[in-house]
Short mmCIF file of C-alpha atoms in Angstrom, two decimals:
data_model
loop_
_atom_site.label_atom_id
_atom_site.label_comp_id
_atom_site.label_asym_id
_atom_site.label_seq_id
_atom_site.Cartn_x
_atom_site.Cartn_y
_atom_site.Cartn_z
CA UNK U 1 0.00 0.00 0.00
CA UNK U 2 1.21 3.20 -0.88
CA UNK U 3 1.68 5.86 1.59
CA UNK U 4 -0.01 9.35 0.15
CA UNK U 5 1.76 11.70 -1.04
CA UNK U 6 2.28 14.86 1.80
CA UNK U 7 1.61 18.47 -0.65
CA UNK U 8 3.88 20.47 1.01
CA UNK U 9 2.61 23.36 2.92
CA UNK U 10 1.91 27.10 0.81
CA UNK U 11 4.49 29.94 1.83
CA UNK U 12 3.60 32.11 4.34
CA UNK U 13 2.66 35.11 2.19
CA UNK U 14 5.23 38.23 2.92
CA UNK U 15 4.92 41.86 2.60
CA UNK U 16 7.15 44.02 1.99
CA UNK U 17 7.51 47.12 4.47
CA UNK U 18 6.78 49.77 1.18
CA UNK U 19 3.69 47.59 0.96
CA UNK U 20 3.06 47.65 4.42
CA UNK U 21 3.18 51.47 5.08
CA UNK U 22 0.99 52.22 1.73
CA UNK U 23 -1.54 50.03 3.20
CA UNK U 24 -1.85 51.54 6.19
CA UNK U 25 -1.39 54.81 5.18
CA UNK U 26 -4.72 54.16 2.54
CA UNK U 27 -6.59 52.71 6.07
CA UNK U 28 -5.51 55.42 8.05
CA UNK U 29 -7.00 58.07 4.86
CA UNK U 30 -10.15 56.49 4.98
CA UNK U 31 -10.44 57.08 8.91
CA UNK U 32 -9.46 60.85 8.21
CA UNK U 33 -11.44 61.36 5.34
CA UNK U 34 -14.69 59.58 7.13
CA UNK U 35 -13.84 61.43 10.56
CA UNK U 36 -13.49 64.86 8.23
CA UNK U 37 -16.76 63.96 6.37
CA UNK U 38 -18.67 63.27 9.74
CA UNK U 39 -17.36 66.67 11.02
CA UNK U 40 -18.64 68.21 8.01
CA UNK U 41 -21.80 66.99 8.63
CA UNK U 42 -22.34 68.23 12.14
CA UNK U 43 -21.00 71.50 11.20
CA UNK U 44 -23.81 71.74 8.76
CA UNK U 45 -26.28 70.33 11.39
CA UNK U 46 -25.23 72.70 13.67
CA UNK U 47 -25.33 75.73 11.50
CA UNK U 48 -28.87 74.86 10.20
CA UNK U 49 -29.71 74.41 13.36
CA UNK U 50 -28.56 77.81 14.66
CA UNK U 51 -30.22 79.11 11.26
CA UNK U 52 -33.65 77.76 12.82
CA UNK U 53 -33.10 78.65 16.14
CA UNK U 54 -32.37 82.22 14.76
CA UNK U 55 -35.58 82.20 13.04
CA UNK U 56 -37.75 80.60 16.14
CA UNK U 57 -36.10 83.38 18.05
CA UNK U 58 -37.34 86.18 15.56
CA UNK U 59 -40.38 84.95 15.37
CA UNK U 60 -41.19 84.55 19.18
CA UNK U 61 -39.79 88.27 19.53
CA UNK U 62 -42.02 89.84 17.31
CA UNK U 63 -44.68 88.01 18.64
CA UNK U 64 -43.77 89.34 22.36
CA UNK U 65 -43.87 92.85 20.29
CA UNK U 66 -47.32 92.24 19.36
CA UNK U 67 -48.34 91.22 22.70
CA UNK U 68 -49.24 87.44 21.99
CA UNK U 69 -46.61 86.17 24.45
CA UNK U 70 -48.01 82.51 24.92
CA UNK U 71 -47.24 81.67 20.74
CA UNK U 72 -44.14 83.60 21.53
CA UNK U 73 -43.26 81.00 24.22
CA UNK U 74 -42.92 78.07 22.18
CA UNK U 75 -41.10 79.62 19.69
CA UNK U 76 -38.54 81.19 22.27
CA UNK U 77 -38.69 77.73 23.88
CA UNK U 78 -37.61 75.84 20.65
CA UNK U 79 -35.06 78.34 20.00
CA UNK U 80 -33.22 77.70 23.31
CA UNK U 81 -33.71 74.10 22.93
CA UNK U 82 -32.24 74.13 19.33
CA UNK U 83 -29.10 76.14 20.29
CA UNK U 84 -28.81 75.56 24.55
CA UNK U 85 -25.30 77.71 24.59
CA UNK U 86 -27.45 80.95 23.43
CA UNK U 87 -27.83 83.25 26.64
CA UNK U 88 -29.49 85.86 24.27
CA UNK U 89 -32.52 82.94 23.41
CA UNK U 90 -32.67 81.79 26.84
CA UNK U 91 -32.78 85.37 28.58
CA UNK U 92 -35.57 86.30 26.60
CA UNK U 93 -37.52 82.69 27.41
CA UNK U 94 -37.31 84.25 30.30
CA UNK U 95 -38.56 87.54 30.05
CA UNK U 96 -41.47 85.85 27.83
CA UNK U 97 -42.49 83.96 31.05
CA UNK U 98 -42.15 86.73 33.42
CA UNK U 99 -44.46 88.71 31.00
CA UNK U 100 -47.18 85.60 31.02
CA UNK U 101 -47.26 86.17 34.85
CA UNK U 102 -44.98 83.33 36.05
CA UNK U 103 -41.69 85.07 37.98
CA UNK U 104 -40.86 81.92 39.54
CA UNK U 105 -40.58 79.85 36.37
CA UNK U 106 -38.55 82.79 34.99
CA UNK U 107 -36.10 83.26 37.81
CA UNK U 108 -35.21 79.26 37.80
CA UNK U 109 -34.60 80.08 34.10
CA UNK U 110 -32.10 82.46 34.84
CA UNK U 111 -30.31 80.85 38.37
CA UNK U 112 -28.36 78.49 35.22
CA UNK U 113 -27.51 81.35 32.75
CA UNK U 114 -26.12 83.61 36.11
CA UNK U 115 -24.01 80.43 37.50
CA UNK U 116 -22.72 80.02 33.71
CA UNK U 117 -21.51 84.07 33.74
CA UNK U 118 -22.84 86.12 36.83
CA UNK U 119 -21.37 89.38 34.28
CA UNK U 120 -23.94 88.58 31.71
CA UNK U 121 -25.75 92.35 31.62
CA UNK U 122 -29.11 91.00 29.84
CA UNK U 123 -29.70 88.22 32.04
CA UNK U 124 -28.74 90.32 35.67
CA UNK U 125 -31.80 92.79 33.45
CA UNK U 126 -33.77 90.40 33.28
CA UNK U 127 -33.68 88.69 37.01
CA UNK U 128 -34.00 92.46 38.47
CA UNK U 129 -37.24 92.52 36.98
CA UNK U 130 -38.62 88.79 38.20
CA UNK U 131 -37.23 90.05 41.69
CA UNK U 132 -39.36 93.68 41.10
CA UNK U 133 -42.24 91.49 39.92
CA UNK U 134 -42.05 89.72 43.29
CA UNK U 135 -41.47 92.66 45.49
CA UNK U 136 -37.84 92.21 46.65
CA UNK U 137 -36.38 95.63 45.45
CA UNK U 138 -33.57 95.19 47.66
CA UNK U 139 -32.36 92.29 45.74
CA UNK U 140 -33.23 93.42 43.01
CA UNK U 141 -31.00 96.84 43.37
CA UNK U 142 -27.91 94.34 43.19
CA UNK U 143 -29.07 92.84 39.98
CA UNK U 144 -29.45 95.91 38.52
CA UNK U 145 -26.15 97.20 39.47
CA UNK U 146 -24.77 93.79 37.69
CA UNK U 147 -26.73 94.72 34.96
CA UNK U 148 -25.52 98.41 34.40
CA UNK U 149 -21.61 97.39 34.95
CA UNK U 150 -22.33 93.54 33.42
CA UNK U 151 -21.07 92.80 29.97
CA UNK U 152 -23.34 93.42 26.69
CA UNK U 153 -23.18 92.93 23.11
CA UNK U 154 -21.39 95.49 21.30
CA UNK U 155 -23.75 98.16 20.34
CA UNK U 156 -26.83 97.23 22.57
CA UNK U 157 -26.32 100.36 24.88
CA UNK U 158 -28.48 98.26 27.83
CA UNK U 159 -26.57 99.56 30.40
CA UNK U 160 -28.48 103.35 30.21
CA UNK U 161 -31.50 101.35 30.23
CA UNK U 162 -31.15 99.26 33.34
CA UNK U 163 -30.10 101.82 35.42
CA UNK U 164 -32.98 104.38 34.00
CA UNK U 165 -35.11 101.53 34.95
CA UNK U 166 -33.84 101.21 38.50
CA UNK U 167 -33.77 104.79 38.86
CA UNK U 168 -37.79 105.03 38.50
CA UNK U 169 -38.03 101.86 40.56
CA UNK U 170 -36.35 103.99 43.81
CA UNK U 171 -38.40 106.96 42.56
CA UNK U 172 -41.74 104.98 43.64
CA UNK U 173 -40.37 103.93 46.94
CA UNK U 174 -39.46 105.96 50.19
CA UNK U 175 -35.52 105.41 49.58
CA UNK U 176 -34.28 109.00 48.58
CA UNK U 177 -31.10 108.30 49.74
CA UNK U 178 -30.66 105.81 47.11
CA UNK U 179 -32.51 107.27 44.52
CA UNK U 180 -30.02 110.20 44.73
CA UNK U 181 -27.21 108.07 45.23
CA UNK U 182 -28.09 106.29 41.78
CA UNK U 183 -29.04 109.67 40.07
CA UNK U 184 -25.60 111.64 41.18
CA UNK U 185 -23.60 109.90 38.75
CA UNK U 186 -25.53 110.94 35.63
CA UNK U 187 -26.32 114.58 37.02
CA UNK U 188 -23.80 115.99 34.33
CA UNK U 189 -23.78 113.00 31.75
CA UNK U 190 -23.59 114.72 28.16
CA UNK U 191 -24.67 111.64 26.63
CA UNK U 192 -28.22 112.15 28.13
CA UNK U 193 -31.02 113.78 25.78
CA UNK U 194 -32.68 117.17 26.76
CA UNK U 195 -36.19 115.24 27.62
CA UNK U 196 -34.19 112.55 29.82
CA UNK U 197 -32.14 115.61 31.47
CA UNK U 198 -35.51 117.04 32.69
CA UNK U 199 -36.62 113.83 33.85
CA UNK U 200 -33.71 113.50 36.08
CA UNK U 201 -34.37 116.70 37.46
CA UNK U 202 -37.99 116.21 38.05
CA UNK U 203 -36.73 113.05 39.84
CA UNK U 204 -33.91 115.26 41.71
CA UNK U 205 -36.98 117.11 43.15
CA UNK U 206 -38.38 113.51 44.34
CA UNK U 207 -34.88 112.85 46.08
CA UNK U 208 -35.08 115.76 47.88
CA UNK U 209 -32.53 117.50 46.20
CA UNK U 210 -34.67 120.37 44.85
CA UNK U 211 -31.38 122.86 44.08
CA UNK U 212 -30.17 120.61 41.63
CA UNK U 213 -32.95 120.13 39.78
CA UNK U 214 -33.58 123.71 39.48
CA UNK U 215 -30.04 124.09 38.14
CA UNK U 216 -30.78 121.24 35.47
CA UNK U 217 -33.98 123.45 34.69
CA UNK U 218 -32.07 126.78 33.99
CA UNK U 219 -29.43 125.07 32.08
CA UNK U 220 -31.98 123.83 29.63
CA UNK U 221 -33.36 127.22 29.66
CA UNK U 222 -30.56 128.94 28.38
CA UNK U 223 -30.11 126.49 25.81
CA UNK U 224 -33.95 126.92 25.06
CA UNK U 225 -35.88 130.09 26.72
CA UNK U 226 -39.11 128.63 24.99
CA UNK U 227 -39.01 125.05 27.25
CA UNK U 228 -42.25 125.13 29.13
CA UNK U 229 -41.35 121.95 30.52
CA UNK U 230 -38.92 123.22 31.77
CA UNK U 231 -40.57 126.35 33.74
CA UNK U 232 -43.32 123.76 35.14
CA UNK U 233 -40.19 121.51 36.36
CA UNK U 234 -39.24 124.65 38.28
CA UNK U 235 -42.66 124.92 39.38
CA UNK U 236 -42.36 121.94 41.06
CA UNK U 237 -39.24 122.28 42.41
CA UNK U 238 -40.26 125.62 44.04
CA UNK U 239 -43.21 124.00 45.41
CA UNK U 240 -41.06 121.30 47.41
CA UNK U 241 -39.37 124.06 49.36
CA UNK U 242 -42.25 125.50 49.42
CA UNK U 243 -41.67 129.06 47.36
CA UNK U 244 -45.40 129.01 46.53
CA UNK U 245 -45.05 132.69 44.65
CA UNK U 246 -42.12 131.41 42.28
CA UNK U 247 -43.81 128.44 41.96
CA UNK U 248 -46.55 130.53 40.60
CA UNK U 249 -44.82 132.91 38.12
CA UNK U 250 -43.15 129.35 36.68
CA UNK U 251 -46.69 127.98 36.17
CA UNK U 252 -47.64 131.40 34.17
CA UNK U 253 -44.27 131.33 32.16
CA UNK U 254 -45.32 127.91 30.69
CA UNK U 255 -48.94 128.80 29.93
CA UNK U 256 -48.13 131.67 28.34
CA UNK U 257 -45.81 128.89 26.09
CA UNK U 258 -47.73 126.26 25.37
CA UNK U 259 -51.82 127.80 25.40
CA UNK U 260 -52.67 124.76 24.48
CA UNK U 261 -52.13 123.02 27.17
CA UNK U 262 -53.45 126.22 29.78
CA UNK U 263 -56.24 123.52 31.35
CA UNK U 264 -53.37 121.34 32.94
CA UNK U 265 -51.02 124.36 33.82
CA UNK U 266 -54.62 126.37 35.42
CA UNK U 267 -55.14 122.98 37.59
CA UNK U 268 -51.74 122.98 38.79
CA UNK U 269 -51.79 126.93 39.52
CA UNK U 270 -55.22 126.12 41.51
CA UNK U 271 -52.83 123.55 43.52
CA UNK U 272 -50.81 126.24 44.02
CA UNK U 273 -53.40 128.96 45.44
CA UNK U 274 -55.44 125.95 47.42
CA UNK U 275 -52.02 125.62 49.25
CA UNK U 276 -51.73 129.48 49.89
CA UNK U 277 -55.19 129.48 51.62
CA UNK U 278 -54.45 125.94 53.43
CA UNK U 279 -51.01 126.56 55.00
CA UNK U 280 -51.30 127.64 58.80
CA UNK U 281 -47.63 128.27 59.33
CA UNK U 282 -47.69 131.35 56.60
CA UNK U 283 -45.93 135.01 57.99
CA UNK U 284 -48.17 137.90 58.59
CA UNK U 285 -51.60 135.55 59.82
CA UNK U 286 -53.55 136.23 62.79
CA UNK U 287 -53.39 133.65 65.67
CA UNK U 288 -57.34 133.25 65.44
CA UNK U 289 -56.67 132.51 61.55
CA UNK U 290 -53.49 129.86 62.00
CA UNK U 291 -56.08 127.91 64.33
CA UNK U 292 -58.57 128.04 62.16
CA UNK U 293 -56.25 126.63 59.65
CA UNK U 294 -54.64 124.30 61.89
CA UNK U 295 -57.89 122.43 62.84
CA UNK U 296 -58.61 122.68 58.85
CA UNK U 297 -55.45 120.58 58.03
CA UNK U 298 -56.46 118.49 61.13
CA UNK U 299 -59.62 117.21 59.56
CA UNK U 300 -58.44 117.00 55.80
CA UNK U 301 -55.43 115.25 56.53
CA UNK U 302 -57.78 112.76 58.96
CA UNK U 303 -60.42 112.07 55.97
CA UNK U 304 -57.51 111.70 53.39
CA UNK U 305 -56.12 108.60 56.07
CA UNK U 306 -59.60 107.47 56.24
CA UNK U 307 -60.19 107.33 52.66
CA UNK U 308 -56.52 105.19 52.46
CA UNK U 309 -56.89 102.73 55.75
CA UNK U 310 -60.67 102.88 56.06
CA UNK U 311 -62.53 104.41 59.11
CA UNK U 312 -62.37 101.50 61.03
CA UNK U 313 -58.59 101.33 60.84
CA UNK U 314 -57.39 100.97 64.62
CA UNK U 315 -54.32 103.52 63.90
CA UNK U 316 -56.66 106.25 62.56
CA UNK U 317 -59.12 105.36 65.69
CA UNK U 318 -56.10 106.13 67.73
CA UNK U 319 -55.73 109.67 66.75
CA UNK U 320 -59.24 111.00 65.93
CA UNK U 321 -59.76 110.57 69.44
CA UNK U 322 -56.50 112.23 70.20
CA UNK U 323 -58.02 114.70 68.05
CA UNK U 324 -60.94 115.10 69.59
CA UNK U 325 -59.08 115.63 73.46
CA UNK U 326 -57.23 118.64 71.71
CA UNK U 327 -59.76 120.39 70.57
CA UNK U 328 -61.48 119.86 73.37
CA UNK U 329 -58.87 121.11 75.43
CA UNK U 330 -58.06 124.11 72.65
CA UNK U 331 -59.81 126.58 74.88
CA UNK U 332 -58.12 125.92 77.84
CA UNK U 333 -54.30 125.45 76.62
CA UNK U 334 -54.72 128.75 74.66
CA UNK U 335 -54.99 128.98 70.88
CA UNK U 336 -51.18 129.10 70.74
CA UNK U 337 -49.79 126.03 72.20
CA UNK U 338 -53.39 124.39 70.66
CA UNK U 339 -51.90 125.58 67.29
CA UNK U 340 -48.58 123.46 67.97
CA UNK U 341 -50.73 120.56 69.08
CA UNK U 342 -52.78 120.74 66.54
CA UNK U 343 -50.12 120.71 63.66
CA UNK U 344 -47.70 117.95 65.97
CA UNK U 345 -51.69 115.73 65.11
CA UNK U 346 -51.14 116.62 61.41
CA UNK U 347 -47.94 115.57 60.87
CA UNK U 348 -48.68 112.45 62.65
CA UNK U 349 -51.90 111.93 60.66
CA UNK U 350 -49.98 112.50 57.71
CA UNK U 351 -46.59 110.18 58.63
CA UNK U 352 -49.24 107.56 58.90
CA UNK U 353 -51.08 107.91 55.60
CA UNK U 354 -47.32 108.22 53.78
CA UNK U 355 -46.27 105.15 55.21
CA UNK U 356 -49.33 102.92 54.29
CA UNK U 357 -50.89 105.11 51.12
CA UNK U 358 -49.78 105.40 47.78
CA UNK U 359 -48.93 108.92 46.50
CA UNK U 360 -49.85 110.66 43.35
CA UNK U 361 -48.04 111.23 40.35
CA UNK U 362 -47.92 115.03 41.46
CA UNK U 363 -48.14 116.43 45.16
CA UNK U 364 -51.49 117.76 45.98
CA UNK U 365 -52.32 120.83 47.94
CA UNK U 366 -52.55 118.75 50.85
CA UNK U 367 -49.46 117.07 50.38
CA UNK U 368 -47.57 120.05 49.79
CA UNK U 369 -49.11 121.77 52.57
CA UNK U 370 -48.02 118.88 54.70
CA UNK U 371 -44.09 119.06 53.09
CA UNK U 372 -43.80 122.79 53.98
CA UNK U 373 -44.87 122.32 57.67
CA UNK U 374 -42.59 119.18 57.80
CA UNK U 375 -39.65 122.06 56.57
#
């Protein structure tokens, strides 16, 4: 039997290193070139993306122009979700959601973006207003500091705007130190226009700083003698010192000005000669006549609480009958120290009111009647 014939085994096949290398290298080009074309891809994901967003975001701000903020929602929402690294997008979802009545949602929308860059100028804006919204205007005076000294896009010139904006927030509270803190740096500003110059001063008046608003006044003045606004601004800063004649001949200056608006200017100068037959403390009255107007301001001040607190109110209790025991007592104390008495119940009438009353937009007679004695 023949033993079969062993094929020997094939050659172990070889490469050459030239062979080797090209090889690889052609691998290695295909891993580039796929890695390359991938990134290529998500670059133009990512751009059309942002192109979307972009529009999403225009959309849901012209909407918010328009006052439909509920369709501008979603579109702000998809905006921020298509491009999350967009502060802009996200700063305005929240502003969209403060504006549909929900700070709290708002504020948790901006905790992220203030972590992320606690310089950001738009979104410290926009969390001074959720903390306004919810009554914490001390906090909120720290955002809006942020906000004014913060970092903005080029060009977007926020920083006048938050601090306008935080400057009539202190104007409608009882902090005139701060409102004249925050007003002192702009008092010579030349970037500010002539209308927000005399709104500074009116608000100079406000902060109890009545001299330099009436130098802001006469400044625009000599720029333009014709500036009613300007003679009513003096007006009212006469008034706060009370210089009721001045305050007058201001009034006049602007009627004679601007005719067309003589109704306003005639109520204001009937403020104005109300106060001059109110005011107890004036030089040259009789005794009889300053307690006579003494008990007047008495009982107007007393119905203007009442009308505030109610008649019930404990506080305003409190003093009518305190009232009541010094004018009962008016004869016997003498109508001179009854006078002081008498005024001491009007100021504390009046302290009351401020304290738990909102104020009007202007002082009335009352009011001013009130400021003078309180001189």
């Amino acid at each position: 039997m023949k033993t079969p014939l062993v094929q020997p085994a094939a050659p172990t096949p070889t490469a050459s290193v030239s062979e080797f290398v090209a090889t690889f290298a052609v691998i290695l080009a295909a891993i580039v070139g796929l890695l390359l074309f991938d990134t290529a891809l998500a670059r133009v994901d990512s751009a059309q993306r942002k192109a979307v967003a972009a529009r999403e975001f225009r959309a849901g701000m012209d909407l918010l122009e328009q006052g439909k903020v509920e369709p501008a929602i979603e579109h702000l929402r998809t905006a921020t979700t298509l491009d999350g690294q967009s502060s802009t997008y996200a700063t305005a979802l929240a502003g969209a959601t403060l504006a549909d009545g929900r700070p709290d949602a708002a504020e948790q929308m901006l905790l992220p973006l203030l972590e992320r860059d606690a310089t950001d100028g738009a979104a410290n804006l926009a969390m001074a207003r959720v903390l306004i919204k919810e009554g914490r205007i001390d906090e909120a005076q720290s955002y809006y500091h942020r906000a004014i000294y913060g970092r903005w896009p080029p060009g977007a010139n926020q920083a006048d705007v938050a601090r306008f904006e935080l400057i009539d927030v202190l104007a409608g509270t009882d902090s005139k130190h701060d409102l004249l803190a925050e007003l002192l740096p702009i008092e010579d500003d030349s970037t500010v226009s002539i209308a927000q110059r005399k709104h500074i001063a009116l608000l100079f008046v406000t902060a109890g700083s009545p001299s330099r608003a009436i130098a802001i006044f006469r400044d625009v003045l000599r720029r333009d003698p014709r500036d009613a606004d300007a003679y009513r601004g003096l007006a009212e800063a006469a008034l706060s010192v009370g210089d009721f004649a001045t305050a007058r001949a201001d009034l006049l200056a602007a009627q004679k000005l601007v005719p067309e608006d003589s109704a306003i200017i005639e109520s204001r100068i009937s403020v104005v000669d109300s106060v001059v037959t109110l005011d107890p403390t004036q030089r040259g009255l009789a005794t009889a006549e300053q307690y006579r107007r003494s008990r007047n301001l008495v009982q107007m001040t007393l119905a203007s609480v009442r009308k505030c607190l109610g008649a019930d109110a404990p506080e305003v209790a409190a003093l009518d009958s305190t009232g009541s025991t010094l004018v009962a007592s008016a004869a016997a104390a003498g109508q001179k120290q009854s006078i002081d008495q008498t005024l001491l119940l009007a100021e504390q009438l009046w302290t009351l009111r401020r304290g738990r009353c909102a104020s009007g937009p202007q002082p009335g007679a009352l009011a001013l009647v009130q400021s003078r004695i309180a001189q």
